[in-house]
CSV table of C-alpha atoms and ligand atoms in Angstrom, one decimal:
chain,number,residue,atom,x,y,z
A,81,MET,CA,33.7,-0.6,-7.2
A,82,ARG,CA,35.5,1.6,-4.6
A,83,ARG,CA,34.7,4.7,-6.6
A,84,THR,CA,30.9,3.9,-6.5
A,85,THR,CA,29.0,6.4,-4.4
A,86,PHE,CA,25.9,5.7,-2.3
A,87,ARG,CA,24.0,8.2,-4.4
A,88,GLN,CA,24.7,6.2,-7.5
A,89,LEU,CA,23.5,3.0,-5.8
A,90,GLU,CA,20.4,4.9,-4.5
A,91,ILE,CA,19.6,6.1,-8.1
A,92,PHE,CA,20.2,2.6,-9.5
A,93,GLU,CA,17.9,1.0,-6.9
A,94,ALA,CA,15.1,3.5,-7.6
A,95,ILE,CA,15.3,2.8,-11.4
A,96,ALA,CA,15.3,-1.0,-10.7
A,97,ARG,CA,12.3,-0.7,-8.4
A,98,LEU,CA,10.3,1.8,-10.5
A,99,GLY,CA,11.4,0.5,-14.0
A,100,SER,CA,11.9,4.0,-15.3
A,101,PHE,CA,14.5,6.7,-15.4
A,102,THR,CA,11.7,9.4,-15.3
A,103,LYS,CA,10.0,8.0,-12.2
A,104,ALA,CA,13.3,7.6,-10.4
A,105,SER,CA,14.3,11.1,-11.2
A,106,GLU,CA,11.0,12.4,-9.9
A,107,GLU,CA,11.2,10.3,-6.7
A,108,LEU,CA,14.8,11.5,-6.0
A,109,HIS,CA,14.1,15.1,-7.1
A,110,LEU,CA,16.9,14.9,-9.7
A,111,THR,CA,17.0,15.9,-13.3
A,112,GLN,CA,17.0,13.1,-15.9
A,113,PRO,CA,20.4,14.0,-17.3
A,114,THR,CA,21.9,13.7,-13.7
A,115,VAL,CA,20.3,10.3,-13.3
A,116,SER,CA,21.5,9.1,-16.7
A,117,MET,CA,25.0,10.4,-16.1
A,118,GLN,CA,25.3,8.7,-12.6
A,119,ILE,CA,24.1,5.4,-14.1
A,120,LYS,CA,26.6,5.7,-16.9
A,121,LYS,CA,29.4,6.3,-14.3
A,122,LEU,CA,28.2,3.3,-12.2
A,123,SER,CA,28.0,1.0,-15.2
A,124,ASP,CA,31.6,2.2,-16.3
A,125,THR,CA,32.9,1.4,-12.8
A,126,VAL,CA,31.3,-2.0,-12.8
A,127,GLY,CA,32.6,-2.6,-16.3
A,128,ALA,CA,29.3,-4.2,-17.6
A,129,PRO,CA,25.9,-2.9,-18.6
A,130,LEU,CA,23.4,-2.9,-15.7
A,131,LEU,CA,20.2,-2.0,-17.6
A,132,GLU,CA,18.7,-2.6,-21.0
A,133,GLN,CA,15.9,-0.7,-22.6
A,134,VAL,CA,13.0,-2.8,-24.1
A,135,GLY,CA,10.5,-0.4,-25.6
A,136,LYS,CA,9.7,2.2,-22.9
A,137,LYS,CA,10.6,-0.2,-20.0
A,138,VAL,CA,13.9,-0.5,-18.4
A,139,HIS,CA,15.1,-4.0,-17.5
A,140,LEU,CA,17.9,-5.2,-15.3
A,141,THR,CA,20.7,-7.3,-16.8
A,142,ASP,CA,22.0,-10.3,-14.7
A,143,VAL,CA,24.8,-8.1,-13.4
A,144,GLY,CA,22.2,-5.3,-12.7
A,145,ARG,CA,20.1,-7.8,-10.7
A,146,ASP,CA,23.1,-8.8,-8.5
A,147,LEU,CA,24.0,-5.2,-8.0
A,148,VAL,CA,20.5,-4.1,-6.9
A,149,LYS,CA,20.5,-7.0,-4.4
A,150,ALA,CA,23.9,-5.9,-3.0
A,151,ALA,CA,22.7,-2.3,-2.9
A,152,ARG,CA,19.6,-3.2,-0.9
A,153,GLU,CA,21.7,-5.2,1.5
A,154,ILE,CA,24.1,-2.3,2.0
A,155,PHE,CA,21.1,0.1,2.6
A,156,SER,CA,19.6,-2.3,5.1
A,157,ILE,CA,22.8,-2.6,7.0
A,158,LEU,CA,23.1,1.2,7.1
A,159,ASP,CA,19.5,1.6,8.2
A,160,GLY,CA,20.2,-0.9,11.0
A,161,PHE,CA,23.2,1.1,12.0
A,162,THR,CA,21.2,4.4,12.0
A,163,MET,CA,18.5,2.7,14.2
A,164,SER,CA,21.1,1.5,16.7
A,165,VAL,CA,22.5,5.0,17.0
A,166,ALA,CA,18.9,6.3,17.3
A,167,GLU,CA,18.3,3.8,20.1
A,168,ARG,CA,21.3,5.2,22.0
A,169,GLN,CA,20.0,8.7,21.5
A,170,GLY,CA,16.5,7.8,22.7
A,171,MET,CA,14.9,7.5,19.2
A,172,LYS,CA,15.4,11.1,18.2
A,173,LYS,CA,16.3,10.2,14.7
A,174,GLY,CA,15.6,7.5,12.2
A,175,ARG,CA,13.9,6.6,9.0
A,176,LEU,CA,10.6,4.9,8.4
A,177,LYS,CA,9.5,3.6,5.0
A,178,LEU,CA,5.9,2.7,4.6
A,179,MET,CA,3.8,1.4,1.8
A,180,ALA,CA,0.1,1.5,1.9
A,181,ILE,CA,-2.6,0.1,-0.4
A,182,THR,CA,-4.8,2.6,-2.4
A,183,THR,CA,-7.8,2.8,0.0
A,184,ALA,CA,-5.5,3.4,3.0
A,185,SER,CA,-4.5,6.7,1.5
A,186,TYR,CA,-7.7,8.1,3.0
A,187,PHE,CA,-6.3,7.9,6.6
A,188,ALA,CA,-2.6,7.0,6.4
A,189,PRO,CA,-1.3,10.6,5.8
A,190,ARG,CA,-3.3,11.8,8.8
A,191,LEU,CA,-1.8,9.1,11.1
A,192,LEU,CA,1.7,9.9,9.7
A,193,GLY,CA,1.2,13.5,10.5
A,194,GLU,CA,0.4,12.7,14.1
A,195,PHE,CA,3.3,10.3,14.4
A,196,SER,CA,5.7,12.9,12.9
A,197,ARG,CA,4.6,15.4,15.5
A,198,LEU,CA,5.3,12.9,18.3
A,199,TYR,CA,8.7,12.0,16.8
A,200,PRO,CA,9.9,15.1,14.8
A,201,GLY,CA,13.4,13.6,14.2
A,202,ILE,CA,12.0,10.6,12.3
A,203,GLU,CA,11.9,10.9,8.6
A,204,VAL,CA,8.9,9.2,7.2
A,205,ALA,CA,8.3,8.2,3.6
A,206,LEU,CA,4.9,6.9,2.5
A,207,ARG,CA,4.2,5.3,-0.9
A,208,VAL,CA,0.7,4.5,-2.0
A,209,THR,CA,0.1,1.8,-4.6
A,210,ASN,CA,-2.2,-1.0,-5.6
A,211,ARG,CA,-2.2,-4.4,-4.0
A,212,GLU,CA,-0.3,-6.1,-6.8
A,213,LYS,CA,2.6,-3.7,-6.6
A,214,LEU,CA,2.6,-3.7,-2.8
A,215,LEU,CA,2.9,-7.5,-2.7
A,216,ALA,CA,5.7,-7.5,-5.3
A,217,SER,CA,7.5,-4.9,-3.2
A,218,MET,CA,7.0,-7.0,-0.1
A,219,ALA,CA,8.7,-9.9,-1.7
A,220,ASP,CA,11.7,-7.6,-2.5
A,221,ASN,CA,11.8,-6.1,1.0
A,222,PRO,CA,12.5,-2.5,0.4
A,223,ASP,CA,10.0,-1.0,2.9
A,224,ASP,CA,9.8,-1.3,6.6
A,225,LEU,CA,6.0,-1.7,7.1
A,226,TYR,CA,3.0,-2.2,4.9
A,227,ILE,CA,-0.6,-1.2,5.5
A,228,LEU,CA,-3.3,-3.2,3.7
A,229,GLY,CA,-6.8,-4.7,4.2
A,230,GLN,CA,-6.0,-8.3,3.6
A,231,PRO,CA,-2.6,-9.9,4.5
A,232,PRO,CA,-1.0,-12.0,1.8
A,233,GLU,CA,-1.3,-15.8,2.0
A,234,ASP,CA,1.7,-16.7,0.0
A,235,ILE,CA,4.3,-14.5,1.6
A,236,ASP,CA,5.5,-15.3,5.2
A,237,VAL,CA,4.5,-12.1,7.1
A,238,VAL,CA,3.5,-11.0,10.6
A,239,ALA,CA,0.2,-9.2,10.3
A,240,THR,CA,-1.3,-7.1,13.1
A,241,PRO,CA,-4.9,-5.7,12.9
A,242,PHE,CA,-5.1,-2.1,14.1
A,243,MET,CA,-8.4,-0.6,12.9
A,244,GLU,CA,-11.8,-1.7,11.6
A,245,ASN,CA,-12.3,-1.5,7.9
A,246,PRO,CA,-16.0,-2.1,7.1
A,247,LEU,CA,-17.1,-2.3,3.5
A,248,VAL,CA,-20.5,-0.7,2.9
A,249,VAL,CA,-22.8,-0.7,-0.2
A,250,LEU,CA,-23.1,2.7,-1.8
A,251,ALA,CA,-25.8,3.9,-4.1
A,252,PRO,CA,-27.0,7.4,-5.2
A,253,PRO,CA,-29.4,8.9,-2.6
A,254,ASP,CA,-32.4,8.6,-4.9
A,255,HIS,CA,-31.8,4.9,-5.7
A,256,PRO,CA,-35.0,2.7,-5.4
A,257,LEU,CA,-33.2,0.4,-2.9
A,258,ALA,CA,-32.2,3.4,-0.6
A,259,GLY,CA,-34.0,3.1,2.7
A,260,LYS,CA,-35.2,-0.5,2.1
A,261,LYS,CA,-34.4,-3.0,4.9
A,262,LYS,CA,-32.3,-6.2,4.7
A,263,ILE,CA,-32.0,-6.3,0.9
A,264,SER,CA,-31.0,-9.8,-0.2
A,265,LEU,CA,-27.7,-10.5,-1.9
A,266,LYS,CA,-29.6,-12.0,-4.8
A,267,ARG,CA,-31.5,-8.7,-5.3
A,268,LEU,CA,-28.3,-6.7,-4.9
A,269,ALA,CA,-26.6,-8.8,-7.6
A,270,GLN,CA,-29.3,-7.7,-10.1
A,271,GLU,CA,-28.1,-4.1,-9.9
A,272,PRO,CA,-25.3,-3.0,-12.3
A,273,TRP,CA,-22.1,-3.2,-10.2
A,274,LEU,CA,-19.1,-1.0,-10.5
A,275,MET,CA,-16.0,-2.8,-9.5
A,276,ARG,CA,-12.4,-2.0,-8.6
A,277,GLU,CA,-9.5,-3.4,-10.7
A,278,ALA,CA,-8.7,-7.1,-10.4
A,279,GLY,CA,-6.4,-7.7,-7.5
A,280,SER,CA,-7.9,-4.9,-5.4
A,281,GLY,CA,-8.5,-6.1,-1.8
A,282,THR,CA,-12.0,-4.4,-1.8
A,283,ARG,CA,-12.9,-6.4,-4.9
A,284,ILE,CA,-11.7,-9.7,-3.5
A,285,ALA,CA,-13.8,-9.2,-0.3
A,286,ILE,CA,-17.0,-8.4,-2.3
A,287,GLU,CA,-16.5,-11.3,-4.7
A,288,LYS,CA,-15.9,-13.6,-1.7
A,289,LEU,CA,-19.1,-12.6,0.0
A,290,PHE,CA,-21.3,-13.2,-3.2
A,291,ALA,CA,-19.4,-16.4,-4.0
A,292,SER,CA,-20.1,-17.8,-0.5
A,293,LYS,CA,-23.8,-17.6,-1.4
A,294,GLY,CA,-23.3,-19.1,-4.8
A,295,ILE,CA,-24.2,-15.8,-6.5
A,296,GLU,CA,-22.2,-14.5,-9.4
A,297,LEU,CA,-21.7,-10.8,-9.9
A,298,HIS,CA,-21.4,-9.3,-13.4
A,299,PRO,CA,-19.7,-6.0,-13.1
A,300,ARG,CA,-20.9,-3.3,-15.5
A,301,LEU,CA,-17.8,-1.3,-15.3
A,302,GLU,CA,-14.3,-1.8,-13.9
A,303,LEU,CA,-12.6,1.3,-12.5
A,304,GLY,CA,-9.2,1.7,-11.0
A,305,SER,CA,-9.9,3.9,-8.0
A,306,ASN,CA,-12.5,4.5,-5.2
A,307,GLU,CA,-12.9,8.1,-6.4
A,308,ALA,CA,-13.7,7.0,-10.0
A,309,ILE,CA,-16.3,4.6,-8.6
A,310,LYS,CA,-17.9,7.2,-6.4
A,311,GLN,CA,-18.2,9.6,-9.4
A,312,ALA,CA,-19.7,6.7,-11.5
A,313,ILE,CA,-22.3,6.0,-8.7
A,314,LEU,CA,-23.3,9.6,-8.5
A,315,SER,CA,-23.7,9.6,-12.3
A,316,GLY,CA,-26.2,6.8,-11.9
A,317,LEU,CA,-24.1,4.1,-13.6
A,318,GLY,CA,-24.5,1.6,-10.8
A,319,ILE,CA,-23.8,0.7,-7.2
A,320,SER,CA,-20.6,-0.6,-5.5
A,321,ALA,CA,-19.2,-1.4,-2.1
A,322,MET,CA,-16.1,0.1,-0.5
A,323,SER,CA,-14.4,0.9,2.8
A,324,ASN,CA,-16.3,3.5,4.7
A,325,HIS,CA,-12.9,5.2,5.2
A,326,ALA,CA,-13.3,6.2,1.5
A,327,LEU,CA,-16.2,8.3,2.5
A,328,ALA,CA,-14.2,10.4,5.0
A,329,LEU,CA,-14.0,13.4,2.7
A,330,ASP,CA,-17.5,13.3,1.4
A,331,GLN,CA,-20.5,15.3,2.7
A,332,ALA,CA,-23.0,13.4,4.8
A,333,GLY,CA,-25.9,12.2,2.7
A,334,GLN,CA,-24.1,12.4,-0.6
A,335,PHE,CA,-24.5,8.6,-0.9
A,336,ALA,CA,-27.1,6.2,0.3
A,337,VAL,CA,-25.6,3.3,2.3
A,338,LEU,CA,-27.8,0.3,1.5
A,339,ASP,CA,-28.9,-2.1,4.3
A,340,ALA,CA,-28.0,-5.4,2.6
A,341,GLU,CA,-27.5,-8.9,3.7
A,342,GLY,CA,-23.9,-9.7,4.7
A,343,PHE,CA,-23.0,-6.0,4.8
A,344,PRO,CA,-21.1,-4.2,6.1
A,345,ILE,CA,-18.4,-6.8,5.4
A,346,ARG,CA,-16.4,-6.6,8.6
A,347,ARG,CA,-12.7,-6.3,7.9
A,348,HIS,CA,-9.6,-4.7,9.5
A,349,TRP,CA,-6.7,-2.8,8.4
A,350,TYR,CA,-3.4,-4.6,9.0
A,351,VAL,CA,0.1,-3.4,9.5
A,352,VAL,CA,2.4,-6.1,8.1
A,353,TYR,CA,6.1,-6.8,7.8
A,354,PRO,CA,8.0,-9.8,6.2
A,355,ALA,CA,8.6,-12.4,8.9
A,356,ALA,CA,12.2,-12.7,7.8
A,357,ARG,CA,12.9,-9.0,8.6
A,358,PRO,CA,12.0,-8.0,12.2
A,359,PRO,CA,10.9,-4.4,12.4
A,360,SER,CA,13.4,-1.7,13.3
A,361,LEU,CA,13.0,0.3,16.5
A,362,VAL,CA,11.3,3.1,14.6
A,363,ALA,CA,9.0,0.7,12.8
A,364,ARG,CA,8.1,-0.8,16.2
A,365,ALA,CA,7.3,2.7,17.5
A,366,PHE,CA,5.0,3.3,14.6
A,367,MET,CA,3.2,0.0,15.1
A,368,ASP,CA,2.7,0.8,18.8
A,369,PHE,CA,1.3,4.2,17.7
A,370,LEU,CA,-1.1,2.5,15.3
A,371,LEU,CA,-2.3,0.1,18.0
A,372,GLY,CA,-3.1,3.0,20.2
A,373,GLN,CA,-5.5,4.4,17.6
A,374,GLU,CA,-9.3,4.2,17.7
A,375,CYS,CA,-9.4,0.6,16.5
A,376,GLY,CA,-12.6,-1.1,17.6
A,377,ASP,CA,-12.5,-4.8,18.4
A,378,ALA,CA,-9.0,-5.1,16.9
A,379,ARG,CA,-7.6,-3.3,19.8
A,380,GLY,CA,-5.0,-5.2,21.8
A,381,LYS,CA,-5.3,-8.2,19.6
A,382,LYS,CA,-2.1,-10.2,19.5
A,383,GLU,CA,0.0,-10.4,16.4
A,384,GLY,CA,-1.2,-13.1,14.1
A,385,LYS,CA,1.3,-14.8,11.9
A,386,ARG,CA,0.2,-15.5,8.4
A,387,ALA,CA,2.1,-17.9,6.2
B,570,PGA,P1,-7.7,-2.0,-2.2
B,570,PGA,O1,-7.5,-2.6,-0.7
B,570,PGA,O2,-7.5,-0.5,-2.1
B,570,PGA,O3,-6.7,-2.7,-3.0
B,570,PGA,O4,-9.1,-2.3,-2.6
B,570,PGA,C1,-8.1,-2.1,0.3
B,570,PGA,C2,-8.6,-3.3,1.2
B,570,PGA,O5,-8.1,-4.4,1.1
B,570,PGA,O6,-9.4,-3.0,2.1
């Protein structure tokens, strides 16, 4: 194992996490032949196959699983070392790995931009993914902090609210319900609804509200992104509800926001880390920065531990 390089372990970890040579080579800005060659060398050094290909998907062998665990521990120790050096140097350098849920992509890059201007020596990586993948990654621990709209209940995490995340009902501006006051949920449920994919935090919140009144929603169409839903609304296919952050890039008046019972659903954005892994100094600095943002009634709230 002595001849194994960090680069090989880094490539191997990326393949294990992304389940694909192509995606790993894209993430690491390497060519596919380089990635394949490094994995071959690594597997020769270990003396056993690390991966097996089933159809298009790459799976870890038992030895591969042990190696990826060891690699992540090594990276985590090295990150800790980098942080302690950064601490001595007054936080001039360090690395921050963030993962944010789909809807957070409307504001997370702007916040990261501001943070990077404050701490130019800190290298920040942001990955945006859906709730299911984010939770799976949290269980594996590869990122420092996670941004999402609803902390998980089955993973032991520390979740801190930092900004309001109201869900509003959107319809096309010429919709018959536009401008009506206090539309009942029962009436709203008669409209064709456009819903995000199963597992989306937005969808869970909408379903919870209707279920609390004993009303069942029958989605007309399921779409995997807020942008697709917005286009479908404008094409007259139905109505939906989503975070008002998702409207940030639209022109005022492009959608009618309906005045409906129970809406806006009042929620928050949370910054979360696994309870078993206290945040690094850099991650702490980012959390402090988030809490200093325009964050309505969540401001200054104490950390709430979710089990
Ligand atoms: P989503 O999550 O993008 O998965 O819908 C956002 C949220 O929970 O508010």
